Amino acid sequence: MSTLAGDTLLQTSDDCPHAYERHSVEDIQKGQVPYLFGGERKPSCRHCSSGATWSNFCRYDNTLPGNPACGADRKKWLIDGFLERGFHDILTITPCDLFPLVKGRTIWVVGDSQSLDLNKALQCFLHEFWDLKLSNATDKFPALAPTINQLRSAVCSDLAENTRICYLRADQPHTVSDLVLPILSIAGTPDDLVILNVGLHYTPDYPSELGKIATAFTKQRGKLPHLLWMDTPPQHFHTDFGEYPRDSSKPPFNCWYVGKADNKDPMTLSKDHQLTTLDPKYQHVADGGWRNIIARPLMLSAGIPVLQIWNESMLLWNYHRDNGAGWECTHYCFPSAPQVWVYHLLRKLQELNWV
């Protein structure tokens, strides 16, 4: 619900332990930074001036050492682009739009480094809801330590009202089948949510391995957590379709929009987030890229919903980051694509109404 505090619309809810002023489009046009993009929480902010590592990170300030932030200019370009397109919804949401949808659950973010970025974006959007201290998943589930310790990373953050976000690193589908599923079968509950993607580290067995995951979740539906498959995000290397160069060259790279090699921009993104092309050469890109063309129908046929984040990410070719060894064109700076993924997650959860 919303109440008036002075002349300001204040979003409050029995399902949300914090209150937020909902920004208007006019506020954003005047320079207010959206909450999703690291804007200061209003009317008050629990952690903004704490100096804690996560508090600093979630400001997306590229003057801070090691912060993969986009910088003030690119942040402004991003916001201005959404304003110009009429994509206002993403600019005015508050953390209290998302929290009631996940309250009392564990959100299991499972996947490679792209999923890790989604995890960080989620933690930042909800950063007032936790104490900004990460813990190893083995601390939460000590009986599962032998299995958890085989993962490259497994960390959790405890949020308000028995809510938790846990990230489990899995680069390959077989890691999900062999390690993650056994963990979820014990540590997870049917009310929990799994957001899964394993796509970048492709192997020839990818379709059959994904099929095994889908079958396992289907057979144990009602026992395992809800599963939401997330698109593999696009890359923007200077190749025909943005894929990592076949010569396995090393950074720094020049990131380009798909089609730049043909001296044109063949992609058009509509207000309803649909990607279209007039060039048949790029039709598979407009359709989601070959990894998602494999994964989407496989998951949907098993009754597993898909979080489609490819389209909005495709045009963010100039929002990649320096990974410490130079510019690279896989991972995105903050705020950009990972925050867009959070927005689409929020809307997908509203659509699915998993209560």
CSV table of C-alpha atoms in Angstrom, one decimal:
chain,number,residue,atom,x,y,z
A,1,MET,CA,0.0,0.0,0.0
A,2,SER,CA,1.0,3.6,-0.3
A,3,THR,CA,0.6,6.6,2.0
A,4,LEU,CA,1.4,10.3,1.7
A,5,ALA,CA,4.3,11.6,3.7
A,6,GLY,CA,4.1,15.4,3.1
A,7,ASP,CA,3.8,15.5,-0.7
A,8,THR,CA,5.6,12.3,-1.3
A,9,LEU,CA,4.2,8.9,-2.1
A,10,LEU,CA,5.6,6.5,0.6
A,11,GLN,CA,5.3,2.8,-0.2
A,12,THR,CA,4.6,0.7,2.9
A,13,SER,CA,3.5,-2.9,3.3
A,14,ASP,CA,2.8,-5.4,6.0
A,15,ASP,CA,4.9,-7.8,3.9
A,16,CYS,CA,7.9,-5.4,3.8
A,17,PRO,CA,9.9,-4.4,6.8
A,18,HIS,CA,11.1,-1.1,5.2
A,19,ALA,CA,9.3,1.8,3.6
A,20,TYR,CA,10.4,3.6,0.4
A,21,GLU,CA,9.4,6.7,-1.4
A,22,ARG,CA,8.4,5.6,-4.8
A,23,HIS,CA,10.2,7.8,-7.4
A,24,SER,CA,8.1,9.3,-10.1
A,25,VAL,CA,9.3,9.6,-13.7
A,26,GLU,CA,9.6,13.3,-13.1
A,27,ASP,CA,12.0,12.6,-10.2
A,28,ILE,CA,14.1,10.4,-12.5
A,29,GLN,CA,14.1,13.1,-15.2
A,30,LYS,CA,15.4,15.6,-12.7
A,31,GLY,CA,18.3,13.4,-11.8
A,32,GLN,CA,17.1,11.0,-9.1
A,33,VAL,CA,18.9,7.7,-9.4
A,34,PRO,CA,16.5,4.7,-9.3
A,35,TYR,CA,16.8,2.3,-6.4
A,36,LEU,CA,17.6,-0.5,-8.7
A,37,PHE,CA,20.6,1.4,-10.1
A,38,GLY,CA,22.1,2.2,-6.7
A,39,GLY,CA,20.1,5.3,-5.8
A,40,GLU,CA,20.0,6.4,-2.2
A,41,ARG,CA,17.2,4.9,-0.2
A,42,LYS,CA,14.5,7.4,0.9
A,43,PRO,CA,13.2,8.5,3.3
A,44,SER,CA,16.0,6.9,5.2
A,45,CYS,CA,18.8,4.5,4.5
A,46,ARG,CA,20.0,1.8,6.9
A,47,HIS,CA,23.4,1.1,5.4
A,48,CYS,CA,24.2,3.9,3.0
A,49,SER,CA,26.9,5.6,5.1
A,50,SER,CA,28.0,2.5,7.0
A,51,GLY,CA,31.3,2.1,5.1
A,52,ALA,CA,30.8,-1.6,4.9
A,53,THR,CA,32.2,-3.3,1.8
A,54,TRP,CA,28.8,-4.3,0.5
A,55,SER,CA,27.3,-0.9,1.2
A,56,ASN,CA,30.1,0.7,-0.9
A,57,PHE,CA,29.8,-1.9,-3.6
A,58,CYS,CA,26.0,-1.3,-3.9
A,59,ARG,CA,26.5,2.4,-4.6
A,60,TYR,CA,28.0,1.4,-7.9
A,61,ASP,CA,30.7,4.0,-7.5
A,62,ASN,CA,33.6,3.4,-9.9
A,63,THR,CA,35.9,5.6,-7.9
A,64,LEU,CA,36.0,2.8,-5.3
A,65,PRO,CA,38.9,0.3,-5.8
A,66,GLY,CA,37.8,-3.0,-7.4
A,67,ASN,CA,34.2,-1.9,-7.9
A,68,PRO,CA,33.0,-3.1,-11.4
A,69,ALA,CA,30.8,0.0,-11.7
A,70,CYS,CA,29.9,1.6,-15.0
A,71,GLY,CA,30.7,5.1,-14.0
A,72,ALA,CA,28.4,8.2,-13.8
A,73,ASP,CA,28.3,8.8,-17.6
A,74,ARG,CA,27.3,5.3,-18.6
A,75,LYS,CA,24.8,5.1,-15.7
A,76,LYS,CA,23.2,8.4,-17.0
A,77,TRP,CA,23.1,7.1,-20.6
A,78,LEU,CA,21.4,3.9,-19.4
A,79,ILE,CA,18.7,5.8,-17.5
A,80,ASP,CA,18.2,8.3,-20.3
A,81,GLY,CA,17.9,5.4,-22.7
A,82,PHE,CA,15.1,3.9,-20.6
A,83,LEU,CA,13.4,7.3,-20.3
A,84,GLU,CA,13.6,7.8,-24.1
A,85,ARG,CA,12.1,4.3,-24.8
A,86,GLY,CA,9.3,4.8,-22.3
A,87,PHE,CA,10.6,1.9,-20.2
A,88,HIS,CA,9.7,3.8,-17.0
A,89,ASP,CA,8.7,0.8,-14.9
A,90,ILE,CA,12.3,-0.3,-14.3
A,91,LEU,CA,13.1,3.2,-13.0
A,92,THR,CA,10.4,3.4,-10.4
A,93,ILE,CA,10.3,0.0,-8.7
A,94,THR,CA,11.4,-0.2,-5.1
A,95,PRO,CA,12.8,-3.1,-3.0
A,96,CYS,CA,9.3,-3.5,-1.4
A,97,ASP,CA,8.0,-4.6,-4.8
A,98,LEU,CA,10.3,-7.6,-4.8
A,99,PHE,CA,10.6,-8.6,-1.1
A,100,PRO,CA,7.1,-9.8,-0.5
A,101,LEU,CA,7.5,-12.2,-3.5
A,102,VAL,CA,10.5,-13.9,-1.8
A,103,LYS,CA,9.8,-13.4,1.9
A,104,GLY,CA,10.3,-16.5,4.0
A,105,ARG,CA,12.1,-18.4,1.1
A,106,THR,CA,15.6,-19.1,0.1
A,107,ILE,CA,16.5,-17.8,-3.3
A,108,TRP,CA,19.1,-20.3,-4.7
A,109,VAL,CA,21.0,-18.6,-7.5
A,110,VAL,CA,22.8,-21.4,-9.3
A,111,GLY,CA,25.2,-21.0,-12.2
A,112,ASP,CA,28.4,-19.6,-13.5
A,113,SER,CA,29.9,-16.1,-13.2
A,114,GLN,CA,26.9,-14.5,-14.9
A,115,SER,CA,24.6,-16.0,-12.3
A,116,LEU,CA,27.0,-14.6,-9.7
A,117,ASP,CA,26.4,-11.1,-11.1
A,118,LEU,CA,22.6,-11.7,-10.8
A,119,ASN,CA,23.2,-12.7,-7.2
A,120,LYS,CA,25.1,-9.5,-6.5
A,121,ALA,CA,22.5,-7.4,-8.1
A,122,LEU,CA,19.8,-9.1,-6.0
A,123,GLN,CA,21.8,-8.6,-2.8
A,124,CYS,CA,22.3,-4.9,-3.7
A,125,PHE,CA,18.7,-4.2,-4.5
A,126,LEU,CA,17.8,-5.8,-1.1
A,127,HIS,CA,20.9,-4.6,0.7
A,128,GLU,CA,18.9,-3.0,3.5
A,129,PHE,CA,17.3,-6.3,4.4
A,130,TRP,CA,20.5,-8.1,5.5
A,131,ASP,CA,23.5,-7.4,7.7
A,132,LEU,CA,25.9,-7.2,4.7
A,133,LYS,CA,27.8,-10.3,6.0
A,134,LEU,CA,28.2,-13.3,3.8
A,135,SER,CA,28.5,-16.8,5.3
A,136,ASN,CA,29.7,-20.0,3.8
A,137,ALA,CA,26.8,-22.4,2.9
A,138,THR,CA,28.4,-25.0,5.1
A,139,ASP,CA,27.7,-22.9,8.1
A,140,LYS,CA,24.0,-23.0,7.3
A,141,PHE,CA,24.0,-26.7,6.3
A,142,PRO,CA,26.9,-28.4,8.1
A,143,ALA,CA,25.6,-31.9,7.3
A,144,LEU,CA,26.0,-31.2,3.6
A,145,ALA,CA,29.6,-29.9,3.9
A,146,PRO,CA,31.2,-32.8,2.0
A,147,THR,CA,29.0,-32.0,-1.0
A,148,ILE,CA,29.0,-28.2,-0.7
A,149,ASN,CA,32.8,-28.1,-0.5
A,150,GLN,CA,33.1,-29.7,-4.0
A,151,LEU,CA,31.6,-26.5,-5.4
A,152,ARG,CA,33.8,-23.6,-6.4
A,153,SER,CA,31.7,-21.3,-4.3
A,154,ALA,CA,28.7,-21.6,-2.0
A,155,VAL,CA,27.8,-18.5,0.0
A,156,CYS,CA,24.6,-17.2,1.7
A,157,SER,CA,23.2,-13.9,3.0
A,158,ASP,CA,20.5,-13.9,5.6
A,159,LEU,CA,17.7,-11.4,5.0
A,160,ALA,CA,14.8,-10.2,7.2
A,161,GLU,CA,11.9,-12.5,8.1
A,162,ASN,CA,13.5,-15.8,7.5
A,163,THR,CA,14.6,-15.0,3.9
A,164,ARG,CA,17.9,-16.0,2.4
A,165,ILE,CA,19.9,-15.7,-0.8
A,166,CYS,CA,22.4,-18.4,-1.5
A,167,TYR,CA,24.7,-18.6,-4.5
A,168,LEU,CA,26.0,-22.0,-5.7
A,169,ARG,CA,28.6,-22.0,-8.3
A,170,ALA,CA,28.0,-24.4,-11.2
A,171,ASP,CA,29.6,-23.9,-14.6
A,172,GLN,CA,28.4,-27.2,-16.2
A,173,PRO,CA,25.1,-29.0,-16.2
A,174,HIS,CA,26.6,-32.1,-14.7
A,175,THR,CA,27.6,-30.1,-11.7
A,176,VAL,CA,24.0,-29.3,-11.2
A,177,SER,CA,23.0,-33.0,-11.5
A,178,ASP,CA,25.8,-34.4,-9.4
A,179,LEU,CA,26.1,-31.8,-6.6
A,180,VAL,CA,23.5,-29.1,-6.6
A,181,LEU,CA,20.4,-31.3,-6.9
A,182,PRO,CA,21.5,-33.4,-3.9
A,183,ILE,CA,22.0,-30.2,-1.9
A,184,LEU,CA,18.6,-28.8,-2.8
A,185,SER,CA,16.9,-32.1,-2.0
A,186,ILE,CA,17.9,-31.7,1.6
A,187,ALA,CA,18.5,-28.0,2.2
A,188,GLY,CA,15.8,-26.7,-0.1
A,189,THR,CA,12.0,-26.6,0.5
A,190,PRO,CA,9.2,-26.7,-2.0
A,191,ASP,CA,8.5,-23.0,-1.3
A,192,ASP,CA,12.1,-22.0,-2.2
A,193,LEU,CA,13.1,-20.6,-5.6
A,194,VAL,CA,16.0,-21.8,-7.8
A,195,ILE,CA,17.2,-19.4,-10.5
A,196,LEU,CA,19.4,-21.5,-12.8
A,197,ASN,CA,21.6,-21.0,-15.8
A,198,VAL,CA,24.5,-23.0,-17.1
A,199,GLY,CA,25.1,-21.9,-20.6
A,200,LEU,CA,28.4,-20.1,-21.3
A,201,HIS,CA,30.6,-23.2,-20.7
A,202,TYR,CA,29.1,-25.2,-23.5
A,203,THR,CA,29.9,-28.8,-24.1
A,204,PRO,CA,28.6,-31.2,-26.9
A,205,ASP,CA,26.5,-32.9,-24.2
A,206,TYR,CA,24.7,-29.7,-23.3
A,207,PRO,CA,21.2,-30.6,-24.7
A,208,SER,CA,21.2,-34.0,-23.1
A,209,GLU,CA,22.6,-32.7,-19.8
A,210,LEU,CA,19.9,-30.0,-19.7
A,211,GLY,CA,17.3,-32.7,-20.3
A,212,LYS,CA,18.5,-34.6,-17.3
A,213,ILE,CA,18.1,-31.5,-15.1
A,214,ALA,CA,14.7,-30.8,-16.4
A,215,THR,CA,13.6,-34.4,-15.9
A,216,ALA,CA,14.9,-34.5,-12.3
A,217,PHE,CA,13.0,-31.4,-11.4
A,218,THR,CA,9.9,-32.6,-13.1
A,219,LYS,CA,10.0,-36.0,-11.3
A,220,GLN,CA,10.5,-34.3,-7.9
A,221,ARG,CA,8.1,-31.4,-8.5
A,222,GLY,CA,6.5,-30.6,-5.1
A,223,LYS,CA,9.6,-31.8,-3.3
A,224,LEU,CA,12.4,-29.7,-4.8
A,225,PRO,CA,12.2,-25.9,-4.9
A,226,HIS,CA,10.5,-24.1,-7.7
A,227,LEU,CA,12.8,-23.9,-10.7
A,228,LEU,CA,13.2,-20.8,-13.0
A,229,TRP,CA,15.6,-21.2,-15.9
A,230,MET,CA,17.4,-18.0,-16.8
A,231,ASP,CA,18.5,-17.2,-20.4
A,232,THR,CA,22.2,-17.3,-21.1
A,233,PRO,CA,23.1,-13.5,-21.5
A,234,PRO,CA,24.6,-12.3,-24.8
A,235,GLN,CA,28.3,-11.6,-25.3
A,236,HIS,CA,29.5,-8.7,-27.4
A,237,PHE,CA,33.0,-9.6,-28.7
A,238,HIS,CA,34.1,-8.2,-32.1
A,239,THR,CA,32.9,-11.3,-34.0
A,240,ASP,CA,29.9,-11.9,-36.3
A,241,PHE,CA,27.5,-12.8,-33.5
A,242,GLY,CA,29.3,-11.6,-30.4
A,243,GLU,CA,30.7,-15.0,-29.4
A,244,TYR,CA,34.1,-15.3,-27.7
A,245,PRO,CA,36.8,-15.3,-30.4
A,246,ARG,CA,37.7,-18.8,-31.7
A,247,ASP,CA,41.4,-18.0,-31.5
A,248,SER,CA,40.9,-17.7,-27.7
A,249,SER,CA,42.7,-14.4,-27.7
A,250,LYS,CA,43.2,-12.6,-24.4
A,251,PRO,CA,41.9,-9.2,-23.1
A,252,PRO,CA,41.7,-6.3,-23.5
A,253,PHE,CA,39.0,-6.6,-26.1
A,254,ASN,CA,36.9,-4.1,-28.1
A,255,CYS,CA,33.2,-4.8,-27.4
A,256,TRP,CA,30.8,-4.2,-30.4
A,257,TYR,CA,27.1,-4.5,-31.0
A,258,VAL,CA,26.1,-7.5,-33.1
A,259,GLY,CA,26.2,-6.5,-36.8
A,260,LYS,CA,29.0,-3.9,-36.4
A,261,ALA,CA,31.1,-6.1,-38.6
A,262,ASP,CA,28.6,-5.5,-41.4
A,263,ASN,CA,28.6,-1.7,-40.5
A,264,LYS,CA,25.0,-1.8,-39.5
A,265,ASP,CA,22.9,-2.3,-36.4
A,266,PRO,CA,20.4,-5.0,-37.4
A,267,MET,CA,18.6,-5.3,-34.1
A,268,THR,CA,15.5,-3.4,-33.0
A,269,LEU,CA,14.1,-3.6,-29.5
A,270,SER,CA,10.5,-2.7,-29.1
A,271,LYS,CA,8.8,-1.2,-26.0
A,272,ASP,CA,7.4,-4.6,-25.1
A,273,HIS,CA,11.0,-6.0,-25.0
A,274,GLN,CA,10.8,-7.9,-28.3
A,275,LEU,CA,14.0,-8.1,-30.4
A,276,THR,CA,13.5,-8.1,-34.2
A,277,THR,CA,15.8,-8.1,-37.2
A,278,LEU,CA,15.3,-7.5,-40.9
A,279,ASP,CA,18.5,-9.4,-41.8
A,280,PRO,CA,18.1,-13.2,-41.9
A,281,LYS,CA,21.8,-13.6,-41.0
A,282,TYR,CA,20.9,-12.4,-37.5
A,283,GLN,CA,17.6,-14.1,-37.0
A,284,HIS,CA,18.9,-16.7,-34.6
A,285,VAL,CA,20.3,-13.8,-32.5
A,286,ALA,CA,17.0,-12.1,-32.5
A,287,ASP,CA,15.5,-15.4,-31.4
A,288,GLY,CA,17.7,-15.5,-28.3
A,289,GLY,CA,21.0,-17.0,-29.5
A,290,TRP,CA,21.7,-20.6,-30.2
A,291,ARG,CA,22.2,-21.6,-26.5
A,292,ASN,CA,18.7,-20.2,-25.6
A,293,ILE,CA,17.2,-21.7,-28.7
A,294,ILE,CA,18.3,-25.0,-27.3
A,295,ALA,CA,17.3,-24.4,-23.7
A,296,ARG,CA,14.0,-22.5,-23.8
A,297,PRO,CA,11.8,-25.1,-25.6
A,298,LEU,CA,13.5,-27.9,-23.6
A,299,MET,CA,12.6,-26.3,-20.2
A,300,LEU,CA,9.2,-25.1,-21.3
A,301,SER,CA,8.2,-28.5,-22.5
A,302,ALA,CA,9.1,-29.8,-19.0
A,303,GLY,CA,6.8,-27.2,-17.4
A,304,ILE,CA,9.8,-25.1,-16.2
A,305,PRO,CA,9.3,-21.3,-16.8
A,306,VAL,CA,12.0,-19.3,-18.4
A,307,LEU,CA,13.3,-15.9,-17.3
A,308,GLN,CA,14.0,-14.3,-20.7
A,309,ILE,CA,16.7,-11.6,-20.2
A,310,TRP,CA,18.4,-11.9,-23.6
A,311,ASN,CA,16.6,-9.2,-25.5
A,312,GLU,CA,17.2,-6.3,-23.1
A,313,SER,CA,20.8,-7.3,-22.6
A,314,MET,CA,21.6,-7.5,-26.3
A,315,LEU,CA,21.8,-3.8,-26.9
A,316,LEU,CA,24.0,-3.2,-23.9
A,317,TRP,CA,27.1,-3.8,-25.8
A,318,ASN,CA,28.9,-0.8,-24.3
A,319,TYR,CA,28.2,-1.8,-20.7
A,320,HIS,CA,30.9,-4.4,-20.2
A,321,ARG,CA,33.8,-4.1,-17.7
A,322,ASP,CA,37.5,-4.5,-17.1
A,323,ASN,CA,38.0,-7.7,-15.3
A,324,GLY,CA,41.4,-6.7,-14.0
A,325,ALA,CA,43.3,-8.0,-17.1
A,326,GLY,CA,41.7,-5.5,-19.5
A,327,TRP,CA,38.3,-4.9,-21.2
A,328,GLU,CA,36.2,-8.0,-21.8
A,329,CYS,CA,32.9,-8.5,-23.4
A,330,THR,CA,31.1,-11.2,-21.4
A,331,HIS,CA,30.5,-9.7,-18.0
A,332,TYR,CA,28.6,-6.4,-17.5
A,333,CYS,CA,29.4,-3.4,-15.3
A,334,PHE,CA,27.0,-2.3,-12.5
A,335,PRO,CA,24.4,-1.0,-13.0
A,336,SER,CA,23.4,-2.4,-16.4
A,337,ALA,CA,22.3,-5.8,-17.5
A,338,PRO,CA,22.3,-7.6,-14.1
A,339,GLN,CA,19.9,-4.9,-12.8
A,340,VAL,CA,17.7,-5.5,-15.8
A,341,TRP,CA,17.7,-9.2,-14.9
A,342,VAL,CA,16.5,-8.3,-11.4
A,343,TYR,CA,13.6,-6.3,-12.9
A,344,HIS,CA,12.6,-9.1,-15.2
A,345,LEU,CA,12.8,-11.6,-12.2
A,346,LEU,CA,10.5,-9.4,-10.2
A,347,ARG,CA,7.9,-9.3,-13.0
A,348,LYS,CA,8.3,-13.0,-13.7
A,349,LEU,CA,7.6,-13.8,-10.1
A,350,GLN,CA,4.5,-11.6,-10.1
A,351,GLU,CA,3.3,-13.5,-13.2
A,352,LEU,CA,4.0,-17.0,-11.7
A,353,ASN,CA,2.4,-16.1,-8.4
A,354,TRP,CA,4.2,-18.9,-6.5
A,355,VAL,CA,2.6,-18.6,-3.1
